[in-house]
Amino acid sequence: MKSKNNMHSKVRSRYGSSLKDGKGHQDMHEASSRRAFLRNTGLFSLGSLMAINGHSMSQLAINPLTMGLLTNDTDRTLILIRLSGGNDGLNTIVERGNDEYYNIRPTIAISEENMWNLSDEIGMPNTTLSLQPLWEDGRMKVIHNVGYPQPNFSHFRSSDIWASASDSNEIIETGWIGRAMEAVFGSFLETPPSVPPAIQIGIENNLIFAGSDANMSLSISNPTEFYRIAQQGQLYNTAELNSCPAEAELKYARQTANNAFRYSSTIQEAYRNGTTKSEYPDNYLAEQLAIVARLIKGQLGTKVYMVTLGGFDTHSNQNDNRHPKLMTYLSESIAAFMADMDADNLGEKVLGMTFSEFGRTIYENGSFGTDHGTGGPMILFGGEELGNGFVGTPPDLINTDDYGDPGYSIDFRSVYGSILDGWLGIDDRVVDHVLGDQNKINGLVPPGDFPAGLNAQNILLGYRPSKVLGHIDIQYSLNKGANTRLSLVKLNGTPYRTLFESYIDRGSYTYTLDPPKAVVEEGSYMLELRSGGKTHRRHILVK
Amino acid sequence: MIANNCVTSTLAPYLPAAGDWTSAKVAHLYRSFGYGADYDTIQSGLLISPTNLVNQLINEAVNSPQPESYYWSEYTSEDYGEDSDNEQRDNFRQLKYDWTERGFTSPFQQKMTIFWHDHFATEEEVYRCNRYAWRYYKLIHEMAFGNFRSFVEQMGLTEAMLVYLDGNDNRVGAPNENYARELLELFTMGENNGYSQTDIEETAKALTGWRVKRNQCTEAYFQENRHDESVKTIFGQSGNFGYDDVHELIFTLRKTQVAKYICMKLYRQFVYRDADEDIVGELAQTFMDSNWEIVPVLRQLLSSEHFYEETFRGAKIKSPVALTTQLITALGLDLDTDLNPNIFQYIEYINDEMGQDLFNPPNVAGWPGYRFWLSENSLAFRWSYCNNVVNAYIEDTGYEKLRTLALAVSNSDTDPRVITEAFAKHLLDIDLDENLIDIGTLYLKAGIPENYFEDGSWNLYWQEAPEQLLNLYRYLIQIPEYQLS
């Protein structure tokens, strides 16, 4: 048995990966570029859905959340559960009977008698027993060892990569959900939705929902804030203020903010309509999921929710009730959530997905913990006939790289693509636009009954900064070859510039706009695609 | 009227007991008279009495440097020549940027000049000569803390005003009442406050004769044959009154009205939009007793216990200029090295977008101010622009100073909630409710795994700390309390 004071010979000279590296470890936690950090925590927690380029949302026309390319069958909702800090996958999804696992983790490995079986080969710690019914009922799937090439070990940077679905070496300032929603809902500025397309509890990693124009999510800082808004029906309390000068003016300022925030009443209504029908455990994740359940059951209409459980950065004394406690919280909360949804026959309409910015070192370190690693498992639960089973293969503990990390098995973008396509019914062209090339995982999620004719549309997909500084790539897709015109229109409706007009075949394209060359000044416009007798518009900001 | 029982104090000098002269009160003085102050300045203020501090600030205000003239300051149209449109626009813009920048270098003076600009409103878009803009600008700087009567007398003869309010067209046989009306209604006495329509007509006649060749941007001059030599009756007095006589009549026969009206405006500028009549009456007396010197009124008001009442802290909705300038002033930055060189241009632009275009108020009544600055729509702009300023116009060395500030205000504490509360206390005029501090703490902590707080290893010396503080600042900018000062 290896002495617990000797680190395995193959372990790390990856400086900074462990606490004892002191300042170097701190650098591992460094913020990435300032703008990315900005996206990380959201421009305005509530304000991003209050103003687009300074235009107050409340002033604009109300539009019911028409799903556009996401239509019903599906009052389907996606719940993202972010495990913040880097979840130790090896102690979550355990390859039982793998001797190497016990070799490299002499003190912190989960022992046989402390596991329950998912299969002959794979177990999970007993702290997750609350998930067993879901597994056995065929409502839970495990995706092994999800990661991406050239992994990054910084919390911030890797979180951004997972949020933006970028490659390791590129910086993208929008998120996968944000891009998908912008492509689907079109011009946010013209027709803002009457409910938030996405809701996040917490303020971190908001980048997931960032679109080119606006952040598509409403971030509510914590459950306490949520209950305040839901119960008061407004952001800020004004009743307690008197009429003396400072309080009178504060009252006015708060009332103005309340009026600017258009979602108070819809949230309050959903809160009142929904009921909690299950007993939730006393932990922070459960608190958040209880809120999500209530809003879904109250028929709010929001499509994507995100909740966060923190504390996974277990560099030391991992089993001294750090990781095991989190596993308990995670499982019990998920179980309670599903029971709550099932009580109203809505369990089939939700799909949950856990994810984490990275896994951890397969070797334990000298402090009875683990350091930042590469891939980790994702757990899906819920859905309609999700099934149970595994996707991908567990990490190879023997054939690792020079730093002792195994390669990944599944690229996370495959998971994203499968979910956008299979669960939310988003058009393939949009999925490709959002995620680039990715290999979907067949049968990962149960397909939906999406109406025919979804694909018989042209789509103005979106825009993003081009490789050439100052240029903008505009993506669009035609369902049918036709005479096509792409132009810019001023916000007041007057035509501004025709970018091109010609016959274009069916397919997906990128048009690169060079503003000076096209004589387009900085500013806000509507991008207009006319083809085959139909017009699509979306907002574009030319910088 | 201020609601009953809100205010109990008088204009007696504020003589705080030990421990009552707090940094919040020092900061309040700086925010009301100027645009706030950094940590060190506030600490210095605590070491002297309120009266001495006020005297020090007034001294600084009065001795602020006068603006330096530009090469074009006295350019006539001929001097500019043909094809000079772009040059003229550029020069004018530069003047606005410089005025904006003065908010950072000479805050008390700049704030006062904007007050007077609002009071003696003119619109450059009407008179359209850079020379006239310059002369107007120069006058409001010279007279900002000077003698009000002399100010009025000189203002009426600025080319900007003569063009804007048609003094230029006012001549014998065809009097134009525009300036006469505003002189009484807006600039000296207040609407319907001791004058009649006849008074306006007669005053117009008395003011005739002054001319400006506006297309040439040449100096104003008096043209005898355009002056009305008849007898006019103003405020019940008759005589062949001219320009100087009009002012003598206003400032002797309507002393009380003038004093109260102007002191009401000064009160609204520095204290609150509703005023206590008794307090204004006392200020008016001081104003009259000093023979229209502005400084004694300021001194009395700013040193009074009334001024330091808690209910007046955070009682004014910030104007765009105040909102943007205050973003920076409390941070302790070096203006030359810690800020993007284009920041003043950007701030001038966004002040305009938010409704405060220097040299161009909406009309002769100036900017309505107070709650007119804040609506659902403008709130969105205010958030958006303030975020842009703090995110894009501060250099890295400036962000570093957020750390310095946080260490100073929190006394190097390591508890994020303590730091949040102290940071907020320094930047805001209003103490935050507990739940807002809770949320602010989330913003400060965001991105750092929780265990580093639990085990006490996180502190303000961490590399990420400036980013974290910036994140907290972004949150503070978007709460309603931030709109008030």
PDB file of N, CA, C and O in Angstrom, chain B residues 147-204:
ATOM      1  N   ASN B 147     -20.765  88.040  -7.026  1.00  0.00           N
ATOM      2  CA  ASN B 147     -21.903  88.874  -6.654  1.00  0.00           C
ATOM      3  C   ASN B 147     -23.043  88.624  -7.626  1.00  0.00           C
ATOM      4  O   ASN B 147     -22.874  88.813  -8.844  1.00  0.00           O
ATOM      5  N   PHE B 148     -24.162  88.225  -7.089  1.00  0.00           N
ATOM      6  CA  PHE B 148     -25.265  87.806  -7.950  1.00  0.00           C
ATOM      7  C   PHE B 148     -25.810  88.946  -8.786  1.00  0.00           C
ATOM      8  O   PHE B 148     -26.125  88.797  -9.966  1.00  0.00           O
ATOM      9  N   ARG B 149     -25.914  90.131  -8.170  1.00  0.00           N
ATOM     10  CA  ARG B 149     -26.461  91.256  -8.934  1.00  0.00           C
ATOM     11  C   ARG B 149     -25.578  91.585 -10.132  1.00  0.00           C
ATOM     12  O   ARG B 149     -26.060  91.776 -11.244  1.00  0.00           O
ATOM     13  N   SER B 150     -24.312  91.652  -9.873  1.00  0.00           N
ATOM     14  CA  SER B 150     -23.378  91.931 -10.961  1.00  0.00           C
ATOM     15  C   SER B 150     -23.460  90.840 -12.030  1.00  0.00           C
ATOM     16  O   SER B 150     -23.371  91.099 -13.227  1.00  0.00           O
ATOM     17  N   PHE B 151     -23.654  89.606 -11.555  1.00  0.00           N
ATOM     18  CA  PHE B 151     -23.793  88.457 -12.451  1.00  0.00           C
ATOM     19  C   PHE B 151     -24.970  88.689 -13.407  1.00  0.00           C
ATOM     20  O   PHE B 151     -24.843  88.563 -14.627  1.00  0.00           O
ATOM     21  N   VAL B 152     -26.113  89.053 -12.838  1.00  0.00           N
ATOM     22  CA  VAL B 152     -27.298  89.272 -13.668  1.00  0.00           C
ATOM     23  C   VAL B 152     -27.052  90.377 -14.675  1.00  0.00           C
ATOM     24  O   VAL B 152     -27.379  90.273 -15.857  1.00  0.00           O
ATOM     25  N   GLU B 153     -26.437  91.455 -14.188  1.00  0.00           N
ATOM     26  CA  GLU B 153     -26.211  92.604 -15.072  1.00  0.00           C
ATOM     27  C   GLU B 153     -25.305  92.231 -16.242  1.00  0.00           C
ATOM     28  O   GLU B 153     -25.546  92.620 -17.381  1.00  0.00           O
ATOM     29  N   GLN B 154     -24.284  91.450 -15.931  1.00  0.00           N
ATOM     30  CA  GLN B 154     -23.366  91.069 -17.015  1.00  0.00           C
ATOM     31  C   GLN B 154     -23.972  90.011 -17.927  1.00  0.00           C
ATOM     32  O   GLN B 154     -23.735  90.005 -19.139  1.00  0.00           O
ATOM     33  N   MET B 155     -24.744  89.107 -17.332  1.00  0.00           N
ATOM     34  CA  MET B 155     -25.328  88.028 -18.122  1.00  0.00           C
ATOM     35  C   MET B 155     -26.234  88.578 -19.212  1.00  0.00           C
ATOM     36  O   MET B 155     -26.244  88.096 -20.337  1.00  0.00           O
ATOM     37  N   GLY B 156     -26.992  89.600 -18.878  1.00  0.00           N
ATOM     38  CA  GLY B 156     -27.924  90.160 -19.850  1.00  0.00           C
ATOM     39  C   GLY B 156     -27.249  90.769 -21.063  1.00  0.00           C
ATOM     40  O   GLY B 156     -27.883  90.982 -22.088  1.00  0.00           O
ATOM     41  N   LEU B 157     -25.965  91.023 -20.927  1.00  0.00           N
ATOM     42  CA  LEU B 157     -25.233  91.635 -22.037  1.00  0.00           C
ATOM     43  C   LEU B 157     -24.335  90.648 -22.762  1.00  0.00           C
ATOM     44  O   LEU B 157     -23.594  91.037 -23.667  1.00  0.00           O
ATOM     45  N   THR B 158     -24.383  89.369 -22.354  1.00  0.00           N
ATOM     46  CA  THR B 158     -23.609  88.392 -23.130  1.00  0.00           C
ATOM     47  C   THR B 158     -24.289  88.229 -24.480  1.00  0.00           C
ATOM     48  O   THR B 158     -25.522  88.285 -24.599  1.00  0.00           O
ATOM     49  N   GLU B 159     -23.479  88.026 -25.478  1.00  0.00           N
ATOM     50  CA  GLU B 159     -24.013  87.833 -26.817  1.00  0.00           C
ATOM     51  C   GLU B 159     -24.947  86.624 -26.859  1.00  0.00           C
ATOM     52  O   GLU B 159     -25.997  86.647 -27.511  1.00  0.00           O
ATOM     53  N   ALA B 160     -24.542  85.569 -26.124  1.00  0.00           N
ATOM     54  CA  ALA B 160     -25.378  84.362 -26.108  1.00  0.00           C
ATOM     55  C   ALA B 160     -26.793  84.695 -25.665  1.00  0.00           C
ATOM     56  O   ALA B 160     -27.777  84.307 -26.298  1.00  0.00           O
ATOM     57  N   MET B 161     -26.896  85.454 -24.585  1.00  0.00           N
ATOM     58  CA  MET B 161     -28.213  85.767 -24.050  1.00  0.00           C
ATOM     59  C   MET B 161     -28.961  86.743 -24.948  1.00  0.00           C
ATOM     60  O   MET B 161     -30.155  86.628 -25.159  1.00  0.00           O
ATOM     61  N   LEU B 162     -28.235  87.693 -25.500  1.00  0.00           N
ATOM     62  CA  LEU B 162     -28.891  88.675 -26.369  1.00  0.00           C
ATOM     63  C   LEU B 162     -29.492  88.009 -27.595  1.00  0.00           C
ATOM     64  O   LEU B 162     -30.549  88.406 -28.077  1.00  0.00           O
ATOM     65  N   VAL B 163     -28.822  87.019 -28.101  1.00  0.00           N
ATOM     66  CA  VAL B 163     -29.376  86.298 -29.239  1.00  0.00           C
ATOM     67  C   VAL B 163     -30.493  85.373 -28.773  1.00  0.00           C
ATOM     68  O   VAL B 163     -31.579  85.340 -29.340  1.00  0.00           O
ATOM     69  N   TYR B 164     -30.201  84.605 -27.722  1.00  0.00           N
ATOM     70  CA  TYR B 164     -31.132  83.552 -27.290  1.00  0.00           C
ATOM     71  C   TYR B 164     -32.490  84.096 -26.915  1.00  0.00           C
ATOM     72  O   TYR B 164     -33.530  83.526 -27.259  1.00  0.00           O
ATOM     73  N   LEU B 165     -32.491  85.214 -26.184  1.00  0.00           N
ATOM     74  CA  LEU B 165     -33.770  85.740 -25.721  1.00  0.00           C
ATOM     75  C   LEU B 165     -34.144  87.052 -26.421  1.00  0.00           C
ATOM     76  O   LEU B 165     -34.896  87.852 -25.879  1.00  0.00           O
ATOM     77  N   ASP B 166     -33.619  87.197 -27.602  1.00  0.00           N
ATOM     78  CA  ASP B 166     -34.075  88.239 -28.516  1.00  0.00           C
ATOM     79  C   ASP B 166     -33.781  89.665 -28.069  1.00  0.00           C
ATOM     80  O   ASP B 166     -34.390  90.606 -28.582  1.00  0.00           O
ATOM     81  N   GLY B 167     -32.840  89.814 -27.136  1.00  0.00           N
ATOM     82  CA  GLY B 167     -32.447  91.177 -26.778  1.00  0.00           C
ATOM     83  C   GLY B 167     -31.973  91.909 -28.025  1.00  0.00           C
ATOM     84  O   GLY B 167     -32.150  93.115 -28.194  1.00  0.00           O
ATOM     85  N   ASN B 168     -31.429  91.117 -28.892  1.00  0.00           N
ATOM     86  CA  ASN B 168     -30.908  91.592 -30.160  1.00  0.00           C
ATOM     87  C   ASN B 168     -31.988  92.256 -31.023  1.00  0.00           C
ATOM     88  O   ASN B 168     -31.705  93.155 -31.801  1.00  0.00           O
ATOM     89  N   ASP B 169     -33.202  91.779 -30.873  1.00  0.00           N
ATOM     90  CA  ASP B 169     -34.286  92.312 -31.706  1.00  0.00           C
ATOM     91  C   ASP B 169     -35.119  93.359 -30.978  1.00  0.00           C
ATOM     92  O   ASP B 169     -36.036  93.945 -31.556  1.00  0.00           O
ATOM     93  N   ASN B 170     -34.810  93.549 -29.748  1.00  0.00           N
ATOM     94  CA  ASN B 170     -35.622  94.431 -28.905  1.00  0.00           C
ATOM     95  C   ASN B 170     -35.237  95.884 -29.187  1.00  0.00           C
ATOM     96  O   ASN B 170     -34.153  96.338 -28.856  1.00  0.00           O
ATOM     97  N   ARG B 171     -36.153  96.663 -29.841  1.00  0.00           N
ATOM     98  CA  ARG B 171     -35.787  98.025 -30.148  1.00  0.00           C
ATOM     99  C   ARG B 171     -36.980  98.960 -30.005  1.00  0.00           C
ATOM    100  O   ARG B 171     -38.124  98.504 -29.926  1.00  0.00           O
ATOM    101  N   VAL B 172     -36.660 100.193 -29.992  1.00  0.00           N
ATOM    102  CA  VAL B 172     -37.703 101.209 -29.813  1.00  0.00           C
ATOM    103  C   VAL B 172     -38.743 101.058 -30.918  1.00  0.00           C
ATOM    104  O   VAL B 172     -38.424 100.832 -32.080  1.00  0.00           O
ATOM    105  N   GLY B 173     -39.985 101.088 -30.508  1.00  0.00           N
ATOM    106  CA  GLY B 173     -41.072 100.958 -31.479  1.00  0.00           C
ATOM    107  C   GLY B 173     -41.464  99.514 -31.717  1.00  0.00           C
ATOM    108  O   GLY B 173     -42.574  99.213 -32.131  1.00  0.00           O
ATOM    109  N   ALA B 174     -40.559  98.585 -31.437  1.00  0.00           N
ATOM    110  CA  ALA B 174     -40.894  97.171 -31.616  1.00  0.00           C
ATOM    111  C   ALA B 174     -40.236  96.385 -30.496  1.00  0.00           C
ATOM    112  O   ALA B 174     -39.295  95.620 -30.700  1.00  0.00           O
ATOM    113  N   PRO B 175     -40.761  96.605 -29.296  1.00  0.00           N
ATOM    114  CA  PRO B 175     -40.102  95.932 -28.163  1.00  0.00           C
ATOM    115  C   PRO B 175     -40.329  94.424 -28.214  1.00  0.00           C
ATOM    116  O   PRO B 175     -41.389  93.970 -28.626  1.00  0.00           O
ATOM    117  N   ASN B 176     -39.316  93.686 -27.845  1.00  0.00           N
ATOM    118  CA  ASN B 176     -39.441  92.232 -27.745  1.00  0.00           C
ATOM    119  C   ASN B 176     -39.319  91.871 -26.269  1.00  0.00           C
ATOM    120  O   ASN B 176     -38.306  92.146 -25.637  1.00  0.00           O
ATOM    121  N   GLU B 177     -40.366  91.257 -25.759  1.00  0.00           N
ATOM    122  CA  GLU B 177     -40.457  91.047 -24.307  1.00  0.00           C
ATOM    123  C   GLU B 177     -39.723  89.828 -23.779  1.00  0.00           C
ATOM    124  O   GLU B 177     -39.676  89.587 -22.572  1.00  0.00           O
ATOM    125  N   ASN B 178     -39.206  89.058 -24.682  1.00  0.00           N
ATOM    126  CA  ASN B 178     -38.677  87.760 -24.289  1.00  0.00           C
ATOM    127  C   ASN B 178     -37.702  87.854 -23.120  1.00  0.00           C
ATOM    128  O   ASN B 178     -37.905  87.229 -22.079  1.00  0.00           O
ATOM    129  N   TYR B 179     -36.667  88.629 -23.284  1.00  0.00           N
ATOM    130  CA  TYR B 179     -35.682  88.697 -22.210  1.00  0.00           C
ATOM    131  C   TYR B 179     -36.259  89.324 -20.951  1.00  0.00           C
ATOM    132  O   TYR B 179     -36.003  88.870 -19.834  1.00  0.00           O
ATOM    133  N   ALA B 180     -37.033  90.371 -21.130  1.00  0.00           N
ATOM    134  CA  ALA B 180     -37.604  91.053 -19.964  1.00  0.00           C
ATOM    135  C   ALA B 180     -38.415  90.080 -19.114  1.00  0.00           C
ATOM    136  O   ALA B 180     -38.319  90.065 -17.891  1.00  0.00           O
ATOM    137  N   ARG B 181     -39.191  89.259 -19.789  1.00  0.00           N
ATOM    138  CA  ARG B 181     -40.015  88.290 -19.065  1.00  0.00           C
ATOM    139  C   ARG B 181     -39.146  87.308 -18.296  1.00  0.00           C
ATOM    140  O   ARG B 181     -39.339  87.081 -17.099  1.00  0.00           O
ATOM    141  N   GLU B 182     -38.180  86.745 -18.987  1.00  0.00           N
ATOM    142  CA  GLU B 182     -37.368  85.722 -18.320  1.00  0.00           C
ATOM    143  C   GLU B 182     -36.476  86.335 -17.251  1.00  0.00           C
ATOM    144  O   GLU B 182     -36.176  85.701 -16.239  1.00  0.00           O
ATOM    145  N   LEU B 183     -36.083  87.567 -17.468  1.00  0.00           N
ATOM    146  CA  LEU B 183     -35.281  88.243 -16.442  1.00  0.00           C
ATOM    147  C   LEU B 183     -36.034  88.255 -15.114  1.00  0.00           C
ATOM    148  O   LEU B 183     -35.479  87.950 -14.058  1.00  0.00           O
ATOM    149  N   LEU B 184     -37.302  88.594 -15.218  1.00  0.00           N
ATOM    150  CA  LEU B 184     -38.100  88.665 -13.993  1.00  0.00           C
ATOM    151  C   LEU B 184     -38.561  87.285 -13.540  1.00  0.00           C
ATOM    152  O   LEU B 184     -38.446  86.920 -12.369  1.00  0.00           O
ATOM    153  N   GLU B 185     -39.057  86.516 -14.489  1.00  0.00           N
ATOM    154  CA  GLU B 185     -39.703  85.255 -14.135  1.00  0.00           C
ATOM    155  C   GLU B 185     -38.704  84.176 -13.750  1.00  0.00           C
ATOM    156  O   GLU B 185     -38.921  83.400 -12.825  1.00  0.00           O
ATOM    157  N   LEU B 186     -37.623  84.078 -14.496  1.00  0.00           N
ATOM    158  CA  LEU B 186     -36.694  82.970 -14.296  1.00  0.00           C
ATOM    159  C   LEU B 186     -35.376  83.366 -13.633  1.00  0.00           C
ATOM    160  O   LEU B 186     -34.812  82.584 -12.883  1.00  0.00           O
ATOM    161  N   PHE B 187     -34.901  84.572 -13.946  1.00  0.00           N
ATOM    162  CA  PHE B 187     -33.539  84.862 -13.509  1.00  0.00           C
ATOM    163  C   PHE B 187     -33.466  85.592 -12.175  1.00  0.00           C
ATOM    164  O   PHE B 187     -32.445  85.525 -11.503  1.00  0.00           O
ATOM    165  N   THR B 188     -34.527  86.331 -11.804  1.00  0.00           N
ATOM    166  CA  THR B 188     -34.430  87.077 -10.556  1.00  0.00           C
ATOM    167  C   THR B 188     -35.557  86.829  -9.562  1.00  0.00           C
ATOM    168  O   THR B 188     -35.277  86.634  -8.380  1.00  0.00           O
ATOM    169  N   MET B 189     -36.806  86.822 -10.012  1.00  0.00           N
ATOM    170  CA  MET B 189     -37.859  86.884  -9.006  1.00  0.00           C
ATOM    171  C   MET B 189     -38.718  85.622  -8.899  1.00  0.00           C
ATOM    172  O   MET B 189     -39.333  85.406  -7.864  1.00  0.00           O
ATOM    173  N   GLY B 190     -38.826  84.874  -9.964  1.00  0.00           N
ATOM    174  CA  GLY B 190     -39.729  83.733  -9.900  1.00  0.00           C
ATOM    175  C   GLY B 190     -41.082  84.110 -10.457  1.00  0.00           C
ATOM    176  O   GLY B 190     -41.490  85.268 -10.440  1.00  0.00           O
ATOM    177  N   GLU B 191     -41.784  83.098 -10.972  1.00  0.00           N
ATOM    178  CA  GLU B 191     -43.002  83.373 -11.717  1.00  0.00           C
ATOM    179  C   GLU B 191     -44.051  84.089 -10.895  1.00  0.00           C
ATOM    180  O   GLU B 191     -44.397  83.667  -9.789  1.00  0.00           O
ATOM    181  N   ASN B 192     -44.577  85.164 -11.492  1.00  0.00           N
ATOM    182  CA  ASN B 192     -45.678  85.922 -10.865  1.00  0.00           C
ATOM    183  C   ASN B 192     -45.397  86.305  -9.438  1.00  0.00           C
ATOM    184  O   ASN B 192     -46.284  86.320  -8.604  1.00  0.00           O
ATOM    185  N   ASN B 193     -44.164  86.617  -9.205  1.00  0.00           N
ATOM    186  CA  ASN B 193     -43.763  86.868  -7.826  1.00  0.00           C
ATOM    187  C   ASN B 193     -43.452  88.338  -7.609  1.00  0.00           C
ATOM    188  O   ASN B 193     -42.366  88.703  -7.207  1.00  0.00           O
ATOM    189  N   GLY B 194     -44.380  89.218  -7.941  1.00  0.00           N
ATOM    190  CA  GLY B 194     -44.140  90.638  -7.658  1.00  0.00           C
ATOM    191  C   GLY B 194     -43.970  91.494  -8.891  1.00  0.00           C
ATOM    192  O   GLY B 194     -43.423  92.575  -8.829  1.00  0.00           O
ATOM    193  N   TYR B 195     -44.399  90.981 -10.040  1.00  0.00           N
ATOM    194  CA  TYR B 195     -44.356  91.824 -11.239  1.00  0.00           C
ATOM    195  C   TYR B 195     -45.617  91.568 -12.050  1.00  0.00           C
ATOM    196  O   TYR B 195     -46.261  90.530 -11.892  1.00  0.00           O
ATOM    197  N   SER B 196     -45.938  92.517 -12.896  1.00  0.00           N
ATOM    198  CA  SER B 196     -47.141  92.368 -13.707  1.00  0.00           C
ATOM    199  C   SER B 196     -46.746  92.312 -15.174  1.00  0.00           C
ATOM    200  O   SER B 196     -45.589  92.560 -15.533  1.00  0.00           O
ATOM    201  N   GLN B 197     -47.716  92.054 -15.993  1.00  0.00           N
ATOM    202  CA  GLN B 197     -47.465  92.045 -17.426  1.00  0.00           C
ATOM    203  C   GLN B 197     -46.952  93.397 -17.898  1.00  0.00           C
ATOM    204  O   GLN B 197     -46.054  93.488 -18.740  1.00  0.00           O
ATOM    205  N   THR B 198     -47.510  94.442 -17.295  1.00  0.00           N
ATOM    206  CA  THR B 198     -47.060  95.790 -17.669  1.00  0.00           C
ATOM    207  C   THR B 198     -45.594  95.992 -17.309  1.00  0.00           C
ATOM    208  O   THR B 198     -44.834  96.594 -18.063  1.00  0.00           O
ATOM    209  N   ASP B 199     -45.226  95.489 -16.149  1.00  0.00           N
ATOM    210  CA  ASP B 199     -43.824  95.593 -15.744  1.00  0.00           C
ATOM    211  C   ASP B 199     -42.916  94.958 -16.803  1.00  0.00           C
ATOM    212  O   ASP B 199     -41.853  95.492 -17.130  1.00  0.00           O
ATOM    213  N   ILE B 200     -43.360  93.824 -17.320  1.00  0.00           N
ATOM    214  CA  ILE B 200     -42.553  93.153 -18.336  1.00  0.00           C
ATOM    215  C   ILE B 200     -42.427  94.022 -19.582  1.00  0.00           C
ATOM    216  O   ILE B 200     -41.328  94.217 -20.124  1.00  0.00           O
ATOM    217  N   GLU B 201     -43.553  94.550 -20.023  1.00  0.00           N
ATOM    218  CA  GLU B 201     -43.530  95.376 -21.239  1.00  0.00           C
ATOM    219  C   GLU B 201     -42.634  96.586 -21.073  1.00  0.00           C
ATOM    220  O   GLU B 201     -41.855  96.931 -21.962  1.00  0.00           O
ATOM    221  N   GLU B 202     -42.772  97.226 -19.922  1.00  0.00           N
ATOM    222  CA  GLU B 202     -41.988  98.442 -19.693  1.00  0.00           C
ATOM    223  C   GLU B 202     -40.505  98.117 -19.550  1.00  0.00           C
ATOM    224  O   GLU B 202     -39.630  98.859 -19.984  1.00  0.00           O
ATOM    225  N   THR B 203     -40.236  97.004 -18.901  1.00  0.00           N
ATOM    226  CA  THR B 203     -38.835  96.578 -18.750  1.00  0.00           C
ATOM    227  C   THR B 203     -38.212  96.323 -20.119  1.00  0.00           C
ATOM    228  O   THR B 203     -37.063  96.704 -20.375  1.00  0.00           O
ATOM    229  N   ALA B 204     -38.997  95.683 -20.977  1.00  0.00           N
ATOM    230  CA  ALA B 204     -38.471  95.411 -22.324  1.00  0.00           C
ATOM    231  C   ALA B 204     -38.042  96.722 -22.979  1.00  0.00           C
ATOM    232  O   ALA B 204     -36.961  96.807 -23.568  1.00  0.00           O
TER     233      ALA B 204
END
